[in-house]
Amino acid sequence: MTTATDIEVVDLAVTPLRELNQRLHDAKNGGPKSWKIVNPNGAHALAVGIDADLDVLIEGHTGYYTAGMNKHANVTIDGNAGVGVGENIMSGTIRITGNASQACAATGRGGLVVVEGDAAARCGISMKGVEIVVKGDIGHMSAFMAQSGTLVVCGDAGDALGDSIYETHIYVRGSVKGLGADCIEKELKDFHRAELGRLLEVAGADAKVDEFKRYGSARTLYNFNIDNAGAY
Amino acid sequence: MTDFDPTGNNGTNWHPGLKESYIFDRNTIHEIRRAASQGIYDIRGFGAKRKLPHFDDLLFLGASMSRYPLEGYREKCSTDVVLGTRFAKKPIHLKIPITIAGMSFGALSGPAKEALGRGATMAGTSTTTGDGGMTEEERGHSEILVYQLLPSRYGMNPDDLRRADAIEVVVGQGAKPGGGGMLLGQKISDRVAEMRNLPKGIDQRSACRHPDWTGPDDLEIKIQELREITDWEKPIYIKIGASRPYYDTQLAVKSGADVIVLDGMQGGTAATQDVFIEHVGLPTLACIRQAVTALQEMGMHREVQLIVSGGIRNGADAAKALALGADAVSVGVAAMIALGDNDPAYADEYAKIGSAAGFYDDWHEGKDPTGISTQDPELAARFDPEQGGRRLNNYLKTMTLEVQTLARAAGKSNIHNLEPEDLVALTIESAAMAQVPLAGTDWIPGSTPGGF
Ligand SMILES: Cc1cc2nc3c(=O)[nH]c(=O)nc-3n(C[C@H](O)[C@H](O)[C@H](O)COP(=O)(O)O)c2cc1C
């Protein structure tokens, strides 16, 4: 019998993915709280749809959609993560010690995603409330149509940052290659300093609030205007 | 589009010598004038309004010397459909081959969504969410509810995925293959804004591409994720707008679909540019055989089920789609009309907003006098979801009876035994598109190599 303090180790070289995910789902009804997954070997859809307060450590690189739609769990990927890591995350925390591929935390609605390395294109695309902290750089078209939530970038941002952005707050410490349609630099007010400071702290990022610039929506595309046709 | 003249002036002042241009007709002139004054394209609801080859261009042959008919009402003609037999642990059982298409909360009012659930449940079929997420009204009143995963992902969450009966990945819609959704500011009430996580009152342009996958190889992995999240219980549909149905069907099968929803260009919409509705996509009639051929070539016909939509109005349309190889059909606009949209009882109110019963398509404006395509609480309160549900049930039952009538006449004890051989075409175009012979001939245009 396992108790709540034991660490449940699952070897994906032996255990089928389906069985692992099923067990993680069943953990909602009790059983081990701490999990260690070894030999992920780039598996797709790993640890998706968890709905319980678990600690999950994945030792190695993962494929697409790791920890997708996560609720409550704290998932750490000790390696690089493929496309759409933490897509549509609802709550809990996902930490990637390496780099994240495209569409990191896409459409995320809550919780926190921390990337220790770099994140590729479309980081935070269509985000809806998630908080994302990337300690390295992010790729082009990040925060495209980002609706709400916060994106913190300690390194540089690629082209077309925040294109067609709605109400998401973006903070970038380094350079921004280019801003997308309707995204502008905005004043860093006390509220934003507090928000940024809190996120740098929870993410364990070694950076100072005053080194960042804030970007957000100019709100000129919110209602259709024919004179903006070129921007749509 | 509000170009119907409610004063009835369509020709009142006409006299010989006033020659109307065929290409610059009154609608065209009206549209040029409207564009010149407003500086924005026409946005509207409903489906394509232009004349297109359609199911009316086909006829059933009926039984004769060599085909034995079934006795109407007495001999059994089964109508049930099972969807999701390929991979899902819990396939869906429908009593009738007609489903309710995805229509968003936001486009439709809460009570209208409830009525769709009530009517569909009474008739033994499914209803579908839409861009905007799942509401309690529709989950509570729909015994079988299909949950759409759209590019916008408004309201998307794993709890609703788990309480859905099937999941529909929307790649495209017939009204606008390649286009995203639109919901204009006037319909963004507090509730709609909250569900979609956007400020109130702004024009919402939902994305036209999914944020976290591109192309069929990615989609295959996305579907794997959805199956893993829901423990492989739910059938997964892929909805495509008709443009390249042969290839899209094969790619959808390859991506792991249990069910393919194929929406032709007559398919309805809540709000799309008129130029998109009328000028992009394939007519519904032209895409069924292509999709069925693709399935047959892969050995997947009836294994991956095909639902066809886009301009389905009655049992005859449904029966013809089934005969061409579909497993079921789906209705959008017709369901709204059954609920009461475009009701002549509201003639005065339609006139006040510059339209008329039977022509009203400005569903994006949120002023629908019937309370169906609106978020205005006063208008929405006019609509009685129980009565709407009963009307929808009546309509669906009537359609089913019509399908059975035609199937029995063709000697079929199961509506799925209808086949292309039961059909002929009235025009060369429809014969070519449906791949059935022109009536009175054995000529199927396009089927003879090297010939026409
Ligand atoms: C009011 C309305 C809203 C719609 N909303 C959606 C939607 O949210 N998602 C979707 O995939 N299709 C949507 N559609 C398209 C329908 O799902 C369906 O493809 C179409 O209505 C079928 O054609 P028919 O209306 O001729 O029956 C909508 C259609 C209408 C009329």
XYZ file of C-alpha atoms and ligand atoms in Angstrom:
715
model
C 0.000 0.000 0.000
C 1.318 3.422 -0.849
C 0.772 6.290 1.512
C 0.426 9.963 0.681
C 4.070 10.641 1.457
C 5.557 7.997 -0.814
C 6.803 8.949 -4.262
C 5.173 6.911 -6.969
C 7.716 6.216 -9.702
C 6.448 5.369 -13.175
C 8.808 4.292 -15.927
C 7.363 5.138 -19.331
C 9.761 2.700 -20.944
C 7.647 0.006 -19.307
C 4.258 1.542 -18.496
C 1.994 2.564 -21.383
C 1.094 6.267 -21.531
C -2.610 5.462 -21.300
C -2.132 3.614 -18.054
C -0.087 6.442 -16.551
C -2.597 9.144 -17.515
C -5.459 7.044 -16.205
C -3.701 6.631 -12.869
C -3.017 10.370 -12.681
C -6.725 11.009 -13.330
C -7.779 8.439 -10.750
C -5.510 10.156 -8.208
C -8.346 12.652 -7.832
C -9.990 10.030 -5.640
C -6.980 9.399 -3.405
C -3.649 7.614 -3.556
C -0.138 8.933 -3.968
C 0.356 12.694 -4.150
C 3.936 12.711 -5.399
C 4.854 11.226 -8.737
C 8.071 10.813 -10.611
C 7.946 9.879 -14.281
C 11.123 8.586 -15.870
C 11.997 7.873 -19.506
C 9.347 10.206 -21.011
C 11.318 9.994 -24.237
C 9.416 12.807 -25.949
C 5.983 11.303 -25.340
C 2.997 13.411 -26.453
C -0.016 14.148 -24.247
C 1.870 13.246 -21.099
C 0.220 14.090 -17.758
C -2.707 15.825 -19.491
C -6.029 16.503 -17.807
C -4.855 16.105 -14.203
C -7.523 17.326 -11.794
C -5.861 16.896 -8.402
C -3.365 18.538 -6.096
C -0.385 16.393 -7.148
C 3.339 17.004 -7.466
C 4.569 15.479 -10.694
C 8.227 15.453 -11.696
C 9.005 14.389 -15.248
C 12.663 13.523 -15.715
C 13.536 14.134 -19.349
C 12.219 15.758 -22.517
C 8.550 15.654 -23.447
C 6.531 15.898 -26.671
C 3.412 17.913 -27.488
C 0.869 19.196 -24.957
C 2.571 18.093 -21.754
C 0.314 18.768 -18.758
C -2.380 20.169 -21.077
C -5.510 21.499 -19.322
C -3.852 21.020 -15.949
C -5.907 21.706 -12.819
C -4.345 22.039 -9.359
C -1.208 19.944 -9.963
C 2.391 21.171 -9.819
C 4.189 19.635 -12.751
C 7.935 19.995 -13.327
C 9.532 18.969 -16.591
C 13.221 18.494 -16.005
C 14.140 18.887 -19.639
C 12.727 20.524 -22.774
C 9.023 20.517 -23.612
C 7.411 20.176 -27.041
C 4.650 22.191 -28.696
C 1.802 23.485 -26.541
C 3.182 22.636 -23.113
C 0.519 23.535 -20.547
C -2.039 24.382 -23.215
C -5.277 25.678 -21.674
C -3.890 25.305 -18.137
C -6.608 26.102 -15.597
C -4.656 26.231 -12.328
C -1.551 24.824 -10.621
C 2.015 25.330 -11.808
C 4.066 23.967 -14.683
C 7.809 24.490 -14.598
C 10.100 23.624 -17.520
C 13.770 23.572 -16.604
C 14.897 23.625 -20.241
C 13.332 25.280 -23.285
C 9.703 25.227 -24.430
C 8.635 24.810 -28.046
C 5.902 26.778 -29.824
C 2.556 27.779 -28.332
C 3.697 27.429 -24.745
C 0.697 27.802 -22.413
C -1.578 28.566 -25.384
C -5.070 29.677 -24.305
C -4.150 29.107 -20.636
C -6.895 30.277 -18.307
C -5.194 30.259 -14.931
C -2.205 28.967 -12.995
C 1.465 29.661 -13.607
C 3.888 28.435 -16.268
C 7.607 29.037 -15.743
C 10.177 28.401 -18.479
C 13.741 28.470 -17.189
C 15.185 28.565 -20.705
C 13.721 30.063 -23.890
C 10.238 29.708 -25.353
C 9.708 29.496 -29.115
C 7.132 31.237 -31.315
C 3.575 31.950 -30.206
C 4.301 31.758 -26.507
C 1.077 32.652 -24.686
C -0.985 32.721 -27.886
C -4.632 33.475 -27.132
C -3.901 33.357 -23.380
C -6.928 33.859 -21.167
C -5.725 34.461 -17.637
C -2.603 32.308 -17.206
C 0.607 33.817 -15.800
C 3.756 32.982 -17.771
C 7.343 33.748 -16.798
C 10.079 32.993 -19.335
C 13.580 33.477 -18.000
C 15.156 33.460 -21.449
C 13.873 34.773 -24.795
C 10.574 34.232 -26.600
C 9.915 33.782 -30.312
C 7.798 35.709 -32.803
C 4.026 36.190 -32.628
C 4.008 35.653 -28.885
C 0.873 36.727 -27.022
C -1.032 36.841 -30.341
C -4.673 37.724 -29.560
C -3.791 37.423 -25.884
C -6.943 38.128 -23.918
C -5.927 38.380 -20.269
C -3.275 37.201 -17.817
C 0.386 38.171 -17.676
C 3.480 37.335 -19.724
C 6.897 38.131 -18.249
C 10.007 37.800 -20.433
C 13.389 38.215 -18.783
C 15.262 38.032 -22.097
C 14.329 39.359 -25.537
C 11.077 39.085 -27.485
C 10.808 38.199 -31.174
C 8.846 39.945 -33.887
C 5.162 40.928 -33.777
C 4.863 40.742 -30.007
C 1.295 41.029 -28.767
C -0.326 41.243 -32.191
C -4.072 41.984 -31.846
C -3.694 41.845 -28.088
C -6.646 42.432 -25.770
C -6.075 42.908 -22.028
C -2.988 40.780 -21.293
C -0.087 42.514 -19.507
C 3.319 41.910 -21.100
C 6.622 42.768 -19.414
C 9.916 42.409 -21.302
C 13.365 43.060 -19.850
C 15.404 42.824 -23.036
C 14.786 44.017 -26.555
C 11.610 43.608 -28.570
C 12.243 42.908 -32.241
C 8.883 44.393 -33.186
C 5.417 45.020 -31.835
C 2.336 43.528 -33.510
C -0.817 45.367 -34.541
C -2.337 47.457 -31.739
C 0.389 46.549 -29.216
C 2.196 49.530 -27.653
C 4.583 50.282 -24.840
C 2.731 51.417 -21.733
C 3.571 53.071 -18.463
C 4.739 50.834 -15.623
C 2.423 51.908 -12.809
C 2.536 50.827 -9.164
C -0.029 48.119 -9.798
C 2.156 46.688 -12.539
C 5.313 46.897 -10.432
C 3.593 44.883 -7.738
C 2.315 42.308 -10.207
C 5.694 41.958 -11.900
C 7.564 41.822 -8.585
C 5.311 39.049 -7.322
C 5.775 36.992 -10.502
C 9.556 37.396 -10.548
C 9.596 36.179 -6.991
C 7.368 33.121 -7.415
C 9.271 32.169 -10.544
C 12.599 32.638 -8.782
C 13.816 34.995 -11.508
C 16.931 36.994 -10.831
C 15.758 40.313 -12.294
C 14.641 43.717 -11.064
C 11.254 45.261 -11.750
C 12.750 48.509 -13.030
C 14.640 46.729 -15.789
C 11.347 45.862 -17.525
C 9.139 47.696 -19.963
C 5.425 47.061 -20.126
C 3.431 46.437 -23.311
C -0.293 46.190 -23.847
C -3.203 47.039 -26.071
C -3.698 50.473 -27.604
C -7.348 49.359 -27.876
C -7.731 50.981 -31.289
C -8.893 47.773 -32.987
C -11.572 46.895 -30.445
C -14.386 48.150 -32.623
C -14.222 47.955 -36.373
C -13.186 51.135 -38.138
C -12.689 51.163 -41.894
C -9.727 53.517 -41.616
C -7.834 50.744 -39.818
C -8.519 48.201 -42.575
C -4.808 47.690 -43.174
C -4.314 46.536 -39.580
C -6.977 43.851 -39.559
C -28.507 42.199 -45.665
C -31.743 44.188 -45.434
C -32.423 44.732 -49.084
C -36.036 43.559 -49.152
C -38.305 46.517 -49.685
C -41.114 46.229 -47.114
C -43.255 48.769 -48.985
C -43.648 46.205 -51.717
C -42.037 48.502 -54.238
C -40.478 45.583 -56.054
C -41.693 46.734 -59.438
C -44.635 48.928 -58.373
C -43.348 51.887 -60.342
C -42.167 49.754 -63.157
C -43.435 50.379 -66.671
C -42.350 49.060 -70.059
C -39.113 50.735 -71.081
C -37.569 50.554 -67.589
C -35.077 47.831 -68.307
C -33.350 46.328 -65.282
C -29.775 45.230 -65.835
C -29.162 41.553 -65.241
C -25.749 42.188 -63.757
C -26.465 45.555 -62.124
C -29.757 44.440 -60.645
C -31.423 46.265 -57.748
C -29.620 44.228 -55.080
C -26.263 44.950 -56.678
C -26.972 48.654 -56.939
C -28.200 48.704 -53.365
C -25.013 47.026 -52.179
C -22.717 49.431 -54.030
C -24.615 52.350 -52.503
C -24.484 50.795 -49.057
C -20.731 50.153 -49.287
C -20.176 53.714 -50.515
C -22.044 55.155 -47.565
C -20.904 52.829 -44.758
C -17.353 51.900 -45.729
C -17.559 48.359 -44.406
C -18.480 45.044 -45.951
C -21.911 43.618 -45.329
C -21.979 41.235 -42.397
C -24.974 38.995 -41.928
C -26.248 35.668 -40.685
C -28.053 32.823 -42.556
C -26.373 30.836 -45.336
C -25.694 31.441 -49.031
C -28.753 32.999 -50.671
C -27.695 32.608 -54.278
C -29.100 29.830 -56.449
C -26.905 26.740 -56.329
C -27.290 23.129 -57.455
C -28.992 21.474 -54.500
C -30.973 18.459 -53.350
C -34.069 19.758 -55.196
C -32.218 18.819 -58.365
C -32.379 15.131 -57.432
C -35.365 12.762 -57.453
C -35.941 9.333 -55.947
C -36.997 6.634 -58.367
C -39.245 4.707 -55.990
C -40.010 1.011 -56.238
C -41.267 -0.662 -59.423
C -41.273 -4.077 -61.081
C -37.776 -4.881 -59.948
C -37.868 -3.132 -56.544
C -40.277 -4.094 -53.816
C -41.700 -1.244 -51.665
C -42.431 -1.489 -47.938
C -45.880 -0.925 -46.515
C -46.093 2.651 -45.240
C -46.293 2.969 -41.396
C -46.536 -0.815 -40.865
C -43.315 -2.369 -41.981
C -40.363 -1.286 -39.941
C -37.945 1.249 -41.342
C -35.289 1.937 -38.776
C -33.781 5.365 -38.378
C -31.236 5.054 -35.591
C -27.559 5.911 -35.994
C -24.510 5.034 -33.931
C -21.679 7.551 -34.058
C -18.142 7.012 -32.840
C -17.662 3.285 -33.352
C -14.026 3.595 -34.402
C -12.211 4.452 -31.152
C -14.577 5.786 -28.509
C -15.450 3.673 -25.471
C -18.859 5.337 -25.365
C -20.271 5.771 -28.874
C -23.398 7.874 -29.294
C -26.775 6.359 -30.130
C -29.230 8.616 -31.944
C -32.829 7.644 -32.653
C -32.996 9.798 -35.760
C -30.403 10.650 -38.420
C -30.685 14.403 -37.880
C -28.578 16.327 -35.365
C -28.562 19.938 -34.240
C -25.488 21.800 -35.513
C -23.168 23.865 -33.343
C -24.520 27.342 -32.721
C -22.813 29.509 -30.194
C -24.182 30.933 -27.022
C -23.532 34.549 -27.832
C -24.976 34.224 -31.295
C -28.076 32.645 -29.734
C -29.693 33.530 -26.425
C -29.560 31.245 -23.395
C -33.260 30.282 -23.722
C -32.768 29.496 -27.435
C -29.885 27.149 -26.554
C -32.088 25.543 -23.928
C -34.860 25.017 -26.500
C -32.421 23.332 -28.896
C -31.476 20.948 -26.086
C -35.081 20.256 -25.176
C -36.202 19.631 -28.755
C -33.216 17.467 -29.636
C -33.628 15.400 -26.478
C -37.339 14.820 -27.119
C -36.524 13.682 -30.646
C -33.714 11.416 -29.444
C -30.830 13.248 -31.014
C -27.832 15.399 -30.098
C -27.219 19.100 -29.935
C -23.910 20.932 -30.136
C -22.276 23.835 -28.295
C -20.476 26.514 -30.356
C -17.975 29.315 -30.254
C -18.488 30.660 -26.746
C -18.419 27.534 -24.641
C -20.921 25.300 -22.901
C -23.817 26.791 -20.944
C -25.703 25.187 -18.104
C -28.955 25.680 -20.034
C -27.836 23.467 -22.867
C -25.933 20.884 -20.813
C -28.895 20.553 -18.472
C -31.450 20.144 -21.223
C -29.466 18.092 -23.738
C -29.282 14.385 -23.170
C -26.555 14.137 -25.787
C -24.320 17.179 -26.107
C -21.393 17.589 -28.502
C -18.749 20.050 -27.263
C -16.882 22.059 -29.868
C -13.162 22.789 -29.721
C -12.741 25.888 -31.850
C -9.741 28.074 -32.712
C -10.888 30.763 -30.251
C -11.134 28.261 -27.368
C -13.581 30.603 -25.652
C -14.699 28.979 -22.418
C -12.731 25.794 -23.158
C -12.055 23.774 -20.028
C -11.420 20.148 -19.075
C -14.525 19.833 -16.879
C -16.808 20.591 -19.803
C -14.766 18.214 -21.977
C -15.402 15.493 -19.423
C -19.120 16.182 -19.153
C -19.610 16.315 -22.922
C -20.862 13.261 -24.792
C -18.646 13.900 -27.800
C -16.011 16.419 -28.850
C -16.037 18.231 -32.184
C -12.795 19.788 -33.402
C -13.876 22.596 -35.700
C -11.470 23.077 -38.571
C -13.911 25.036 -40.691
C -17.480 25.929 -41.475
C -19.225 25.763 -44.849
C -20.352 29.377 -44.647
C -16.732 30.494 -44.353
C -14.077 27.842 -44.978
C -10.889 29.579 -43.901
C -12.636 32.254 -41.880
C -12.924 32.854 -38.169
C -15.937 33.767 -36.091
C -17.366 37.187 -35.481
C -19.481 38.488 -32.687
C -20.083 42.182 -32.819
C -19.955 44.417 -29.761
C -23.693 44.867 -29.429
C -24.065 41.184 -28.529
C -21.279 41.093 -25.953
C -23.308 41.189 -22.755
C -21.688 40.763 -19.330
C -22.314 37.029 -19.401
C -20.966 36.531 -22.914
C -17.932 38.711 -22.096
C -17.197 36.729 -18.966
C -17.501 33.339 -20.668
C -15.142 34.476 -23.415
C -12.787 36.372 -21.114
C -12.959 39.595 -23.106
C -14.041 43.172 -22.406
C -17.728 43.926 -22.818
C -18.922 45.651 -25.968
C -15.928 45.065 -28.248
C -16.136 43.425 -31.659
C -14.837 39.903 -31.314
C -13.042 38.342 -34.211
C -12.367 34.721 -33.277
C -9.234 33.245 -34.762
C -9.458 31.229 -37.978
C -6.554 28.903 -37.098
C -6.098 26.805 -34.016
C -3.475 28.244 -31.677
C -1.603 25.047 -30.863
C -1.617 22.923 -34.005
C -1.124 23.341 -37.747
C -1.869 20.632 -40.256
C -3.050 17.038 -39.994
C 0.071 15.629 -38.332
C -0.327 18.020 -35.410
C -4.071 17.449 -35.341
C -3.479 13.749 -34.862
C -1.510 14.550 -31.709
C -4.107 17.077 -30.571
C -6.773 14.406 -30.866
C -4.603 12.027 -28.900
C -4.433 14.660 -26.163
C -8.221 15.100 -26.129
C -8.668 11.339 -25.914
C -6.165 11.059 -23.095
C -7.810 13.885 -21.137
C -11.199 12.171 -21.456
C -9.896 8.600 -21.008
C -10.824 7.572 -24.577
C -14.518 7.677 -23.755
C -15.847 10.282 -26.175
C -16.289 10.123 -29.914
C -14.169 12.790 -31.579
C -15.624 14.579 -34.578
C -13.756 16.750 -37.035
C -15.846 19.451 -38.690
C -14.691 20.719 -42.061
C -16.042 23.393 -44.350
C -16.477 22.028 -47.861
C -13.595 23.043 -50.048
C -11.441 19.973 -50.768
C -13.680 17.275 -49.318
C -11.881 14.283 -50.841
C -8.495 15.164 -49.358
C -9.862 16.704 -46.180
C -11.844 13.556 -45.464
C -8.803 11.364 -45.920
C -6.699 13.638 -43.738
C -9.416 13.698 -41.076
C -9.478 9.903 -41.024
C -5.713 9.826 -40.821
C -5.824 12.307 -37.939
C -7.956 9.859 -36.006
C -11.494 11.174 -36.353
C -14.388 8.975 -35.261
C -16.877 11.136 -37.119
C -16.526 13.700 -39.900
C -18.900 16.639 -40.126
C -18.890 18.086 -43.619
C -20.531 21.489 -43.969
C -21.348 22.723 -47.484
C -21.331 26.351 -48.587
C -25.047 26.820 -47.983
C -24.338 26.217 -44.309
C -25.681 28.848 -41.954
C -23.696 31.265 -39.845
C -24.501 33.819 -37.168
C -22.290 36.547 -38.589
C -19.986 36.451 -41.598
C -19.106 38.763 -44.444
C -21.648 38.379 -47.267
C -18.774 38.153 -49.756
C -17.431 35.128 -47.857
C -20.811 33.399 -47.538
C -21.629 33.737 -51.219
C -18.226 33.204 -52.846
C -16.226 30.590 -50.940
C -16.666 26.847 -50.743
C -18.425 24.000 -52.504
C -22.178 23.451 -52.644
C -23.283 20.711 -50.262
C -24.420 18.543 -53.176
C -20.948 18.651 -54.716
C -19.041 17.375 -51.725
C -20.877 14.312 -50.440
C -19.761 11.830 -53.071
C -16.174 13.061 -52.836
C -16.123 12.485 -49.086
C -17.825 9.102 -49.391
C -15.391 8.010 -52.099
C -12.501 9.011 -49.849
C -13.962 6.940 -47.012
C -14.651 3.970 -49.271
C -11.131 4.005 -50.650
C -9.777 3.852 -47.111
C -12.213 1.091 -46.152
C -13.733 3.481 -43.616
C -17.240 4.133 -44.970
C -19.695 3.508 -42.075
C -16.696 2.925 -39.775
C -15.948 6.643 -39.596
C -19.394 8.192 -39.784
C -20.179 11.126 -42.052
C -22.551 13.915 -41.015
C -23.517 16.317 -43.784
C -24.864 19.832 -43.289
C -25.465 22.991 -45.260
C -28.949 23.866 -46.448
C -30.785 20.791 -45.145
C -34.454 21.813 -44.896
C -36.673 18.745 -44.898
C -36.845 14.980 -45.004
C -36.259 14.901 -48.741
C -32.937 16.736 -48.399
C -31.947 14.435 -45.550
C -32.934 11.271 -47.420
C -30.977 12.349 -50.497
C -27.881 13.098 -48.416
C -28.195 9.650 -46.819
C -28.650 8.009 -50.206
C -25.423 9.652 -51.373
C -23.648 7.994 -48.460
C -23.990 10.212 -45.387
C -24.744 8.567 -42.037
C -26.647 11.561 -40.697
C -27.386 15.188 -41.444
C -27.226 18.269 -39.282
C -29.379 21.399 -39.236
C -28.698 24.963 -38.125
C -30.820 27.589 -39.871
C -33.772 25.205 -40.193
C -33.639 24.538 -36.453
C -33.738 28.281 -35.758
C -36.735 28.660 -38.033
C -38.435 25.735 -36.304
C -37.873 27.486 -32.972
C -39.655 30.502 -34.389
C -37.114 32.691 -36.134
C -38.484 34.793 -39.010
C -42.011 34.318 -37.623
C -44.577 36.426 -39.577
C -46.304 37.179 -36.257
C -43.512 39.728 -35.720
C -44.060 41.391 -39.123
C -44.383 44.905 -37.654
C -41.232 44.591 -35.617
C -39.236 43.252 -38.520
C -40.414 46.242 -40.559
C -39.237 48.615 -37.811
C -35.675 47.306 -38.105
C -35.775 47.530 -41.886
C -36.367 43.857 -42.579
C -39.254 41.430 -43.014
C -40.254 37.984 -41.813
C -38.766 35.471 -44.204
C -35.833 37.736 -45.085
C -34.323 38.591 -41.726
C -30.632 37.700 -41.521
C -29.074 40.452 -39.404
C -28.567 38.050 -36.541
C -25.280 39.745 -35.648
C -27.079 42.939 -34.624
C -28.730 41.375 -31.610
C -32.153 42.928 -32.355
C -33.969 39.718 -33.303
C -37.669 40.362 -32.545
C -38.216 36.674 -31.808
C -35.610 36.729 -29.028
C -33.587 33.893 -30.562
C -30.400 35.462 -31.963
C -29.950 38.127 -29.304
C -28.408 38.837 -25.919
C -30.905 41.586 -25.101
C -32.638 40.273 -21.960
C -35.996 41.841 -22.879
C -36.047 40.324 -26.339
C -34.703 36.985 -25.099
C -37.498 36.841 -22.495
C -40.084 36.780 -25.303
C -38.937 33.341 -26.319
C -40.434 30.375 -24.486
C -37.847 27.550 -24.433
C -40.414 24.855 -23.646
C -42.614 25.774 -26.553
C -39.537 26.226 -28.769
C -38.358 22.767 -27.770
C -41.719 21.236 -28.662
C -41.718 22.950 -32.036
C -38.211 21.691 -32.761
C -39.230 18.175 -31.758
C -42.259 18.355 -34.098
C -40.060 19.506 -36.914
C -37.423 16.798 -36.373
C -40.096 14.090 -36.109
C -41.735 15.297 -39.316
C -38.434 15.233 -41.142
C -37.762 11.715 -39.902
C -41.161 10.548 -41.066
C -40.463 12.058 -44.466
C -37.143 10.221 -44.667
C -38.897 6.967 -43.761
C -41.616 7.603 -46.345
C -39.030 7.961 -49.081
C -36.989 5.007 -47.844
C -40.041 2.718 -47.731
C -41.013 3.843 -51.223
C -37.589 2.725 -52.341
C -38.084 -0.580 -50.521
C -35.614 0.014 -47.702
C -36.131 -1.307 -44.183
C -33.343 0.916 -42.907
C -32.796 4.488 -44.010
C -29.107 3.731 -44.400
C -29.912 1.303 -47.176
C -30.814 4.209 -49.428
C -28.157 4.416 -52.130
C -27.131 6.481 -55.145
C -28.840 3.931 -57.362
C -32.178 5.190 -55.959
C -31.572 8.673 -57.365
C -31.617 10.538 -60.649
C -30.693 14.134 -61.401
C -32.740 16.826 -63.104
C -29.823 18.853 -64.392
C -26.456 18.036 -65.892
C -24.734 19.972 -63.118
C -26.406 18.066 -60.329
C -25.844 14.776 -62.144
C -22.134 15.539 -62.299
C -21.920 16.702 -58.693
C -23.982 13.906 -57.147
C -22.632 11.300 -59.575
C -26.084 9.966 -60.407
C -27.539 9.707 -63.927
C -29.409 12.501 -65.589
C -33.106 11.553 -65.385
C -34.188 9.381 -68.274
C -30.624 8.615 -69.342
C -27.788 6.453 -68.124
C -25.430 9.392 -68.377
C -23.363 10.418 -65.353
C -21.289 13.390 -66.480
C -17.680 13.051 -65.480
C -17.795 9.324 -64.908
C -16.806 8.189 -68.381
C -13.055 8.453 -68.823
C -12.236 10.766 -71.682
C -15.889 11.704 -72.127
C -17.982 14.470 -70.626
C -26.763 31.150 -35.601
C -25.692 30.207 -36.016
C -24.554 30.082 -35.234
C -23.539 29.198 -35.593
N -22.457 29.056 -34.770
C -21.515 28.122 -35.067
C -20.460 27.848 -34.177
O -20.359 28.449 -33.119
N -19.572 26.879 -34.509
C -19.686 26.156 -35.674
O -18.874 25.280 -35.934
N -20.673 26.409 -36.539
C -21.594 27.357 -36.253
N -22.638 27.546 -37.114
C -22.750 26.688 -38.307
C -23.558 25.439 -38.002
O -22.902 24.638 -37.061
C -23.790 24.573 -39.247
O -22.553 24.291 -39.850
C -24.706 25.212 -40.273
O -25.699 25.962 -39.650
C -25.336 24.122 -41.126
O -26.033 24.649 -42.190
P -27.608 24.980 -42.145
O -27.717 26.202 -41.277
O -27.956 25.282 -43.539
O -28.341 23.842 -41.562
C -23.662 28.444 -36.777
C -24.804 28.583 -37.573
C -25.809 29.439 -37.209
C -27.021 29.538 -38.087
